[in-house]
């Protein structure tokens, strides 16, 4: 089934003006030490009495009240709020009907990632990975990656970029912030249309979040991080899961898929976002379409509540969909719960 898309920082530990140095002087019986100030000038004394330390400033000092840096071991680090890392997983349908949709995706991605980088200014590290909806046979640049849920480093087949895209700049099978993400993503996401017509979208996703190929030396090693916000982007024009009339579908139910994601995020559902670019009832795909997903991936996305977002796979431009998704991802990042 082909869609016709409408013709188309560091915490500031400076304490401000105040004591820059302490001069011990002579340790007299009174226990008095001199305190010198360098910015602004002031006359202060530190008096020790029964183990307690007090600071007094001359009454005629008209400068602003000093703030004091205590001893290094007394500094208090205030935890920064929000996420600092984001892992993006794009699950892309590479079956015969997806040429226009893949072109739409790669054209819309630069605006999406630019919006993410602008909105999530506190984020330091990105992982961006692409997998397909079958055991992608052209993905053989790295041994062991031509499996269901293996991160794409090489493409091939009809309508693909037909290129070796990785390993990427960091030497990994996923992209990072040091890549030219616009170029690297366009290479990897243009997976072509020679894939299996029975899309296993959710099995591919589960294999990634369950760490099936993430062991030492395996294709997905190091991709998912416990302390990162996980953003899932599902891109397909057909259904998946229970109810497939031909019995060719991913195993499990929407609840099973959702639980797999939550488990991967150490039981913290707030730390995952799901965006579905799908063909669903009432969506923008032609009404004559009979392959829409009405109860499976749609329900999976909806289980994420405010962290779930549904867009139409047949939209002529994914830019507006991604622009809305940026706001959802930003809010999820702000609400990120550090594990442990």
mmCIF file of C-alpha atoms in Angstrom:
data_model
loop_
_atom_site.group_PDB
_atom_site.id
_atom_site.type_symbol
_atom_site.label_atom_id
_atom_site.label_comp_id
_atom_site.label_asym_id
_atom_site.label_seq_id
_atom_site.Cartn_x
_atom_site.Cartn_y
_atom_site.Cartn_z
ATOM 1 C CA UNK A 1 0.000 0.000 0.000
ATOM 2 C CA UNK A 2 1.465 3.294 -1.034
ATOM 3 C CA UNK A 3 0.343 6.546 0.472
ATOM 4 C CA UNK A 4 -0.230 9.550 -1.753
ATOM 5 C CA UNK A 5 0.964 12.474 0.328
ATOM 6 C CA UNK A 6 -1.094 15.295 -1.117
ATOM 7 C CA UNK A 7 1.090 15.749 -4.149
ATOM 8 C CA UNK A 8 3.346 16.337 -2.535
ATOM 9 C CA UNK A 9 26.509 25.206 33.659
ATOM 10 C CA UNK A 10 28.268 24.133 35.283
ATOM 11 C CA UNK A 11 26.703 25.263 38.588
ATOM 12 C CA UNK A 12 27.993 28.749 39.356
ATOM 13 C CA UNK A 13 29.899 28.018 42.553
ATOM 14 C CA UNK A 14 31.142 31.609 42.769
ATOM 15 C CA UNK A 15 29.718 33.210 45.872
ATOM 16 C CA UNK A 16 29.862 36.739 44.489
ATOM 17 C CA UNK A 17 31.633 39.577 46.315
ATOM 18 C CA UNK A 18 33.176 38.423 49.556
ATOM 19 C CA UNK A 19 36.069 36.580 51.084
ATOM 20 C CA UNK A 20 38.636 35.373 48.590
ATOM 21 C CA UNK A 21 41.292 34.335 51.101
ATOM 22 C CA UNK A 22 41.664 33.551 54.781
ATOM 23 C CA UNK A 23 44.878 34.580 56.567
ATOM 24 C CA UNK A 24 45.432 32.431 59.616
ATOM 25 C CA UNK A 25 47.899 34.844 61.330
ATOM 26 C CA UNK A 26 49.070 33.933 64.824
ATOM 27 C CA UNK A 27 46.948 31.412 66.623
ATOM 28 C CA UNK A 28 46.383 33.361 69.844
ATOM 29 C CA UNK A 29 44.709 32.046 72.940
ATOM 30 C CA UNK A 30 41.536 33.819 71.973
ATOM 31 C CA UNK A 31 41.370 31.752 68.802
ATOM 32 C CA UNK A 32 41.008 34.873 66.628
ATOM 33 C CA UNK A 33 41.950 34.779 62.933
ATOM 34 C CA UNK A 34 42.171 37.728 60.541
ATOM 35 C CA UNK A 35 39.946 37.746 57.475
ATOM 36 C CA UNK A 36 41.012 39.750 54.435
ATOM 37 C CA UNK A 37 38.710 40.721 51.661
ATOM 38 C CA UNK A 38 39.783 41.529 48.145
ATOM 39 C CA UNK A 39 36.457 42.364 46.519
ATOM 40 C CA UNK A 40 34.991 44.548 47.912
ATOM 41 C CA UNK A 41 37.249 45.840 50.740
ATOM 42 C CA UNK A 42 35.810 45.238 54.177
ATOM 43 C CA UNK A 43 36.980 44.678 57.726
ATOM 44 C CA UNK A 44 35.717 41.369 59.054
ATOM 45 C CA UNK A 45 36.611 39.026 61.820
ATOM 46 C CA UNK A 46 36.067 35.334 62.319
ATOM 47 C CA UNK A 47 35.687 34.395 65.958
ATOM 48 C CA UNK A 48 35.700 30.802 67.122
ATOM 49 C CA UNK A 49 33.563 30.049 70.153
ATOM 50 C CA UNK A 50 32.719 26.515 71.284
ATOM 51 C CA UNK A 51 33.453 25.170 67.823
ATOM 52 C CA UNK A 52 30.995 27.510 66.095
ATOM 53 C CA UNK A 53 32.166 30.069 63.533
ATOM 54 C CA UNK A 54 30.608 33.495 63.235
ATOM 55 C CA UNK A 55 31.404 36.316 60.845
ATOM 56 C CA UNK A 56 30.968 40.016 61.665
ATOM 57 C CA UNK A 57 31.273 43.005 59.326
ATOM 58 C CA UNK A 58 31.903 46.565 60.521
ATOM 59 C CA UNK A 59 28.680 48.544 60.837
ATOM 60 C CA UNK A 60 30.120 51.390 58.786
ATOM 61 C CA UNK A 61 30.807 49.132 55.812
ATOM 62 C CA UNK A 62 28.484 50.397 53.113
ATOM 63 C CA UNK A 63 29.341 47.661 50.615
ATOM 64 C CA UNK A 64 26.864 44.913 49.834
ATOM 65 C CA UNK A 65 26.728 42.154 52.411
ATOM 66 C CA UNK A 66 29.386 39.619 51.498
ATOM 67 C CA UNK A 67 28.506 36.101 50.555
ATOM 68 C CA UNK A 68 31.011 33.544 51.714
ATOM 69 C CA UNK A 69 32.533 30.573 49.979
ATOM 70 C CA UNK A 70 32.798 27.968 52.697
ATOM 71 C CA UNK A 71 35.518 25.375 52.770
ATOM 72 C CA UNK A 72 35.522 23.109 49.682
ATOM 73 C CA UNK A 73 34.197 20.148 51.647
ATOM 74 C CA UNK A 74 31.214 22.254 52.705
ATOM 75 C CA UNK A 75 30.166 23.185 49.151
ATOM 76 C CA UNK A 76 26.718 21.980 48.212
ATOM 77 C CA UNK A 77 26.075 20.863 44.644
ATOM 78 C CA UNK A 78 22.528 21.514 43.538
ATOM 79 C CA UNK A 79 21.426 18.861 41.014
ATOM 80 C CA UNK A 80 20.592 20.250 37.590
ATOM 81 C CA UNK A 81 17.034 19.658 36.478
ATOM 82 C CA UNK A 82 16.030 17.981 33.231
ATOM 83 C CA UNK A 83 17.716 15.498 30.948
ATOM 84 C CA UNK A 84 21.277 15.922 29.749
ATOM 85 C CA UNK A 85 21.268 13.083 27.211
ATOM 86 C CA UNK A 86 18.754 11.937 24.595
ATOM 87 C CA UNK A 87 18.641 8.645 22.668
ATOM 88 C CA UNK A 88 16.604 8.781 19.443
ATOM 89 C CA UNK A 89 15.512 5.476 17.892
ATOM 90 C CA UNK A 90 13.921 5.696 14.431
ATOM 91 C CA UNK A 91 12.153 2.492 13.333
ATOM 92 C CA UNK A 92 11.659 2.937 9.585
ATOM 93 C CA UNK A 93 9.468 0.770 7.360
ATOM 94 C CA UNK A 94 11.606 -0.307 4.384
ATOM 95 C CA UNK A 95 8.884 -2.125 2.433
ATOM 96 C CA UNK A 96 7.824 -1.400 -1.140
ATOM 97 C CA UNK A 97 5.333 1.384 -0.390
ATOM 98 C CA UNK A 98 7.651 3.679 1.556
ATOM 99 C CA UNK A 99 9.699 5.623 -1.018
ATOM 100 C CA UNK A 100 7.806 8.911 -0.695
ATOM 101 C CA UNK A 101 7.596 8.632 3.083
ATOM 102 C CA UNK A 102 11.341 8.087 3.462
ATOM 103 C CA UNK A 103 12.005 11.119 1.233
ATOM 104 C CA UNK A 104 9.597 13.143 3.375
ATOM 105 C CA UNK A 105 11.371 11.989 6.524
ATOM 106 C CA UNK A 106 14.866 12.873 5.380
ATOM 107 C CA UNK A 107 13.672 16.263 4.103
ATOM 108 C CA UNK A 108 11.980 17.046 7.442
ATOM 109 C CA UNK A 109 14.721 15.787 9.749
ATOM 110 C CA UNK A 110 17.028 18.852 9.629
ATOM 111 C CA UNK A 111 14.237 21.098 10.907
ATOM 112 C CA UNK A 112 13.380 18.540 13.568
ATOM 113 C CA UNK A 113 16.881 18.129 14.962
ATOM 114 C CA UNK A 114 17.489 21.885 14.765
ATOM 115 C CA UNK A 115 14.315 22.438 16.784
ATOM 116 C CA UNK A 116 15.444 19.845 19.321
ATOM 117 C CA UNK A 117 18.861 21.443 19.731
ATOM 118 C CA UNK A 118 17.314 24.883 20.203
ATOM 119 C CA UNK A 119 14.682 23.721 22.697
ATOM 120 C CA UNK A 120 16.941 21.383 24.693
ATOM 121 C CA UNK A 121 19.849 23.726 25.293
ATOM 122 C CA UNK A 122 20.912 21.801 28.404
ATOM 123 C CA UNK A 123 21.392 18.536 26.483
ATOM 124 C CA UNK A 124 25.048 17.697 25.896
ATOM 125 C CA UNK A 125 24.881 14.299 24.213
ATOM 126 C CA UNK A 126 22.733 12.753 21.494
ATOM 127 C CA UNK A 127 22.560 9.195 20.214
ATOM 128 C CA UNK A 128 20.611 8.753 16.981
ATOM 129 C CA UNK A 129 19.963 5.266 15.668
ATOM 130 C CA UNK A 130 18.034 3.868 12.703
ATOM 131 C CA UNK A 131 16.633 0.353 12.362
ATOM 132 C CA UNK A 132 14.328 -1.167 9.746
ATOM 133 C CA UNK A 133 11.229 -3.332 9.961
ATOM 134 C CA UNK A 134 12.985 -6.474 8.758
ATOM 135 C CA UNK A 135 16.367 -8.187 9.063
ATOM 136 C CA UNK A 136 17.951 -5.669 6.714
ATOM 137 C CA UNK A 137 20.236 -7.686 4.430
ATOM 138 C CA UNK A 138 22.188 -4.756 2.901
ATOM 139 C CA UNK A 139 23.293 -3.726 6.407
ATOM 140 C CA UNK A 140 26.518 -5.757 6.270
ATOM 141 C CA UNK A 141 29.226 -3.105 6.584
ATOM 142 C CA UNK A 142 29.501 -4.101 10.241
ATOM 143 C CA UNK A 143 29.288 -7.852 10.956
ATOM 144 C CA UNK A 144 26.173 -8.822 12.877
ATOM 145 C CA UNK A 145 24.104 -5.755 11.947
ATOM 146 C CA UNK A 146 21.952 -7.327 9.231
ATOM 147 C CA UNK A 147 19.481 -8.560 11.852
ATOM 148 C CA UNK A 148 16.051 -7.354 12.968
ATOM 149 C CA UNK A 149 16.721 -4.362 15.194
ATOM 150 C CA UNK A 150 20.342 -3.916 14.104
ATOM 151 C CA UNK A 151 21.465 -0.296 13.785
ATOM 152 C CA UNK A 152 21.852 0.721 10.148
ATOM 153 C CA UNK A 153 25.354 1.584 8.939
ATOM 154 C CA UNK A 154 24.885 0.617 5.280
ATOM 155 C CA UNK A 155 21.914 0.793 2.924
ATOM 156 C CA UNK A 156 21.010 -0.925 -0.326
ATOM 157 C CA UNK A 157 18.204 -1.878 -2.655
ATOM 158 C CA UNK A 158 15.649 0.108 -4.613
ATOM 159 C CA UNK A 159 15.189 3.779 -3.703
ATOM 160 C CA UNK A 160 17.874 3.648 -1.008
ATOM 161 C CA UNK A 161 20.897 5.885 -0.528
ATOM 162 C CA UNK A 162 22.912 2.770 -1.451
ATOM 163 C CA UNK A 163 25.801 3.921 0.682
ATOM 164 C CA UNK A 164 28.035 2.990 3.575
ATOM 165 C CA UNK A 165 26.960 5.464 6.255
ATOM 166 C CA UNK A 166 28.860 4.222 9.285
ATOM 167 C CA UNK A 167 30.477 3.543 11.600
ATOM 168 C CA UNK A 168 29.860 7.180 12.377
ATOM 169 C CA UNK A 169 32.124 9.960 13.632
ATOM 170 C CA UNK A 170 32.529 8.517 17.135
ATOM 171 C CA UNK A 171 33.348 5.083 15.716
ATOM 172 C CA UNK A 172 29.942 3.724 16.737
ATOM 173 C CA UNK A 173 27.022 2.250 14.804
ATOM 174 C CA UNK A 174 24.833 5.158 15.884
ATOM 175 C CA UNK A 175 25.165 8.887 15.240
ATOM 176 C CA UNK A 176 26.173 11.354 17.935
ATOM 177 C CA UNK A 177 26.361 15.109 18.383
ATOM 178 C CA UNK A 178 29.766 15.188 16.666
ATOM 179 C CA UNK A 179 28.285 13.948 13.390
ATOM 180 C CA UNK A 180 26.826 16.197 10.750
ATOM 181 C CA UNK A 181 23.425 14.828 11.671
ATOM 182 C CA UNK A 182 21.606 16.147 8.612
ATOM 183 C CA UNK A 183 23.957 14.295 6.265
ATOM 184 C CA UNK A 184 24.455 11.157 8.355
ATOM 185 C CA UNK A 185 20.741 10.717 9.039
ATOM 186 C CA UNK A 186 19.791 11.200 5.372
ATOM 187 C CA UNK A 187 22.210 8.423 4.493
ATOM 188 C CA UNK A 188 20.981 5.933 7.089
ATOM 189 C CA UNK A 189 17.251 6.709 6.987
ATOM 190 C CA UNK A 190 17.007 6.301 3.215
ATOM 191 C CA UNK A 191 16.762 2.546 3.683
ATOM 192 C CA UNK A 192 14.920 1.898 0.410
ATOM 193 C CA UNK A 193 11.942 -0.192 -0.537
ATOM 194 C CA UNK A 194 13.272 -3.711 -1.046
ATOM 195 C CA UNK A 195 12.377 -4.889 2.449
ATOM 196 C CA UNK A 196 9.935 -7.555 3.549
ATOM 197 C CA UNK A 197 6.285 -6.623 3.004
ATOM 198 C CA UNK A 198 5.383 -8.079 6.411
ATOM 199 C CA UNK A 199 6.671 -5.277 8.610
ATOM 200 C CA UNK A 200 7.795 -6.245 12.106
ATOM 201 C CA UNK A 201 7.946 -2.688 13.406
ATOM 202 C CA UNK A 202 7.405 -3.494 17.048
ATOM 203 C CA UNK A 203 9.612 -6.589 17.132
ATOM 204 C CA UNK A 204 12.426 -4.414 15.758
ATOM 205 C CA UNK A 205 11.771 -1.824 18.455
ATOM 206 C CA UNK A 206 11.620 -4.474 21.178
ATOM 207 C CA UNK A 207 14.900 -6.041 20.076
ATOM 208 C CA UNK A 208 16.578 -2.666 20.566
ATOM 209 C CA UNK A 209 15.083 -1.787 23.952
ATOM 210 C CA UNK A 210 15.513 -5.355 25.210
ATOM 211 C CA UNK A 211 19.210 -5.216 24.349
ATOM 212 C CA UNK A 212 19.044 -8.259 22.049
ATOM 213 C CA UNK A 213 21.994 -7.028 19.959
ATOM 214 C CA UNK A 214 23.652 -4.814 22.593
ATOM 215 C CA UNK A 215 26.216 -7.138 24.148
ATOM 216 C CA UNK A 216 29.980 -6.533 23.974
ATOM 217 C CA UNK A 217 31.067 -6.325 20.358
ATOM 218 C CA UNK A 218 27.502 -6.554 19.053
ATOM 219 C CA UNK A 219 25.816 -4.144 16.665
ATOM 220 C CA UNK A 220 23.924 -2.009 19.205
ATOM 221 C CA UNK A 221 26.527 -1.911 21.954
ATOM 222 C CA UNK A 222 26.427 1.376 23.869
ATOM 223 C CA UNK A 223 23.424 2.826 22.050
ATOM 224 C CA UNK A 224 20.846 3.007 24.849
ATOM 225 C CA UNK A 225 21.788 4.695 28.128
ATOM 226 C CA UNK A 226 19.993 4.457 31.453
ATOM 227 C CA UNK A 227 20.460 8.152 32.144
ATOM 228 C CA UNK A 228 19.122 9.383 28.794
ATOM 229 C CA UNK A 229 15.631 10.336 27.662
ATOM 230 C CA UNK A 230 14.509 7.749 25.094
ATOM 231 C CA UNK A 231 12.589 9.057 22.068
ATOM 232 C CA UNK A 232 10.992 6.388 19.861
ATOM 233 C CA UNK A 233 9.911 7.388 16.343
ATOM 234 C CA UNK A 234 7.858 4.742 14.498
ATOM 235 C CA UNK A 235 7.457 5.336 10.753
ATOM 236 C CA UNK A 236 5.251 2.933 8.810
ATOM 237 C CA UNK A 237 2.155 2.952 6.629
ATOM 238 C CA UNK A 238 0.809 -0.437 7.718
ATOM 239 C CA UNK A 239 -0.358 -2.267 10.822
ATOM 240 C CA UNK A 240 1.528 -4.496 13.200
ATOM 241 C CA UNK A 241 0.736 -6.703 16.159
ATOM 242 C CA UNK A 242 -2.195 -8.877 17.088
ATOM 243 C CA UNK A 243 -5.069 -8.851 14.665
ATOM 244 C CA UNK A 244 -3.022 -9.142 11.488
ATOM 245 C CA UNK A 245 -5.363 -11.177 9.256
ATOM 246 C CA UNK A 246 -2.445 -13.050 7.714
ATOM 247 C CA UNK A 247 -0.734 -13.805 10.999
ATOM 248 C CA UNK A 248 2.478 -12.023 9.985
ATOM 249 C CA UNK A 249 3.084 -9.608 12.803
ATOM 250 C CA UNK A 250 5.199 -8.727 15.791
ATOM 251 C CA UNK A 251 4.680 -10.784 18.906
ATOM 252 C CA UNK A 252 2.837 -9.460 21.924
ATOM 253 C CA UNK A 253 0.316 -6.718 22.552
ATOM 254 C CA UNK A 254 0.545 -2.928 22.876
ATOM 255 C CA UNK A 255 0.811 -3.395 26.646
ATOM 256 C CA UNK A 256 3.710 -5.828 26.174
ATOM 257 C CA UNK A 257 5.527 -3.357 23.937
ATOM 258 C CA UNK A 258 4.925 -0.508 26.348
ATOM 259 C CA UNK A 259 6.150 -2.575 29.307
ATOM 260 C CA UNK A 260 9.317 -3.446 27.404
ATOM 261 C CA UNK A 261 10.084 0.250 26.989
ATOM 262 C CA UNK A 262 9.338 1.067 30.628
ATOM 263 C CA UNK A 263 11.530 -1.832 31.761
ATOM 264 C CA UNK A 264 14.346 -0.534 29.565
ATOM 265 C CA UNK A 265 13.974 2.824 31.334
ATOM 266 C CA UNK A 266 14.317 1.116 34.729
ATOM 267 C CA UNK A 267 10.613 1.379 35.506
ATOM 268 C CA UNK A 268 10.369 5.143 34.923
ATOM 269 C CA UNK A 269 7.763 5.737 32.167
ATOM 270 C CA UNK A 270 8.366 9.506 32.251
ATOM 271 C CA UNK A 271 11.797 8.893 30.721
ATOM 272 C CA UNK A 272 10.457 7.731 27.344
ATOM 273 C CA UNK A 273 8.586 9.454 24.516
ATOM 274 C CA UNK A 274 6.788 7.739 21.626
ATOM 275 C CA UNK A 275 6.038 9.454 18.304
ATOM 276 C CA UNK A 276 4.113 7.470 15.716
ATOM 277 C CA UNK A 277 3.991 8.519 12.066
ATOM 278 C CA UNK A 278 1.309 5.983 11.182
ATOM 279 C CA UNK A 279 -1.639 5.193 8.952
ATOM 280 C CA UNK A 280 -4.600 5.306 11.316
ATOM 281 C CA UNK A 281 -8.376 5.553 11.012
ATOM 282 C CA UNK A 282 -9.372 9.165 10.427
ATOM 283 C CA UNK A 283 -5.825 10.154 9.494
ATOM 284 C CA UNK A 284 -4.645 11.860 6.314
ATOM 285 C CA UNK A 285 -4.183 8.697 4.224
ATOM 286 C CA UNK A 286 -6.727 8.032 1.447
ATOM 287 C CA UNK A 287 -10.076 6.777 2.808
ATOM 288 C CA UNK A 288 -9.872 3.760 0.526
ATOM 289 C CA UNK A 289 -6.876 2.498 2.467
ATOM 290 C CA UNK A 290 -7.657 -0.715 4.344
ATOM 291 C CA UNK A 291 -4.308 -1.283 5.989
ATOM 292 C CA UNK A 292 -4.503 1.358 8.679
ATOM 293 C CA UNK A 293 -3.467 0.570 12.216
ATOM 294 C CA UNK A 294 -6.447 1.047 14.476
ATOM 295 C CA UNK A 295 -5.669 -0.850 17.659
ATOM 296 C CA UNK A 296 -1.998 -1.746 17.791
ATOM 297 C CA UNK A 297 0.743 0.834 17.385
ATOM 298 C CA UNK A 298 -1.804 3.613 17.885
ATOM 299 C CA UNK A 299 -2.682 2.174 21.283
ATOM 300 C CA UNK A 300 1.011 1.738 22.075
ATOM 301 C CA UNK A 301 1.694 5.430 21.434
ATOM 302 C CA UNK A 302 -1.358 6.479 23.442
ATOM 303 C CA UNK A 303 -0.139 4.521 26.469
ATOM 304 C CA UNK A 304 2.586 7.134 26.934
ATOM 305 C CA UNK A 305 -0.044 9.744 27.777
ATOM 306 C CA UNK A 306 1.413 13.246 27.532
ATOM 307 C CA UNK A 307 4.644 11.683 26.251
ATOM 308 C CA UNK A 308 2.905 10.144 23.238
ATOM 309 C CA UNK A 309 2.196 11.850 19.922
ATOM 310 C CA UNK A 310 0.478 10.605 16.775
ATOM 311 C CA UNK A 311 1.122 11.993 13.290
ATOM 312 C CA UNK A 312 -0.147 10.935 9.872
ATOM 313 C CA UNK A 313 2.260 8.997 7.656
ATOM 314 C CA UNK A 314 0.538 10.479 4.589
ATOM 315 C CA UNK A 315 1.076 14.103 5.587
ATOM 316 C CA UNK A 316 2.710 15.894 2.642
ATOM 317 C CA UNK A 317 5.242 17.503 4.975
ATOM 318 C CA UNK A 318 6.356 16.078 8.323
ATOM 319 C CA UNK A 319 7.720 19.456 9.405
ATOM 320 C CA UNK A 320 4.590 20.572 11.316
ATOM 321 C CA UNK A 321 4.293 17.146 12.971
ATOM 322 C CA UNK A 322 7.897 17.272 14.124
ATOM 323 C CA UNK A 323 7.480 20.861 15.312
ATOM 324 C CA UNK A 324 4.698 19.718 17.660
ATOM 325 C CA UNK A 325 6.763 16.736 18.725
ATOM 326 C CA UNK A 326 9.630 19.038 19.751
ATOM 327 C CA UNK A 327 7.386 20.608 22.398
ATOM 328 C CA UNK A 328 6.469 17.198 23.792
ATOM 329 C CA UNK A 329 10.103 16.090 23.885
ATOM 330 C CA UNK A 330 11.128 19.348 25.568
ATOM 331 C CA UNK A 331 8.517 18.871 28.293
ATOM 332 C CA UNK A 332 9.570 15.248 28.800
ATOM 333 C CA UNK A 333 13.191 16.353 29.104
ATOM 334 C CA UNK A 334 12.217 18.953 31.700
ATOM 335 C CA UNK A 335 10.385 16.245 33.659
ATOM 336 C CA UNK A 336 13.154 13.651 33.364
ATOM 337 C CA UNK A 337 13.628 11.538 36.489
ATOM 338 C CA UNK A 338 17.289 10.619 37.079
ATOM 339 C CA UNK A 339 17.510 6.836 37.596
ATOM 340 C CA UNK A 340 18.598 5.559 40.960
#
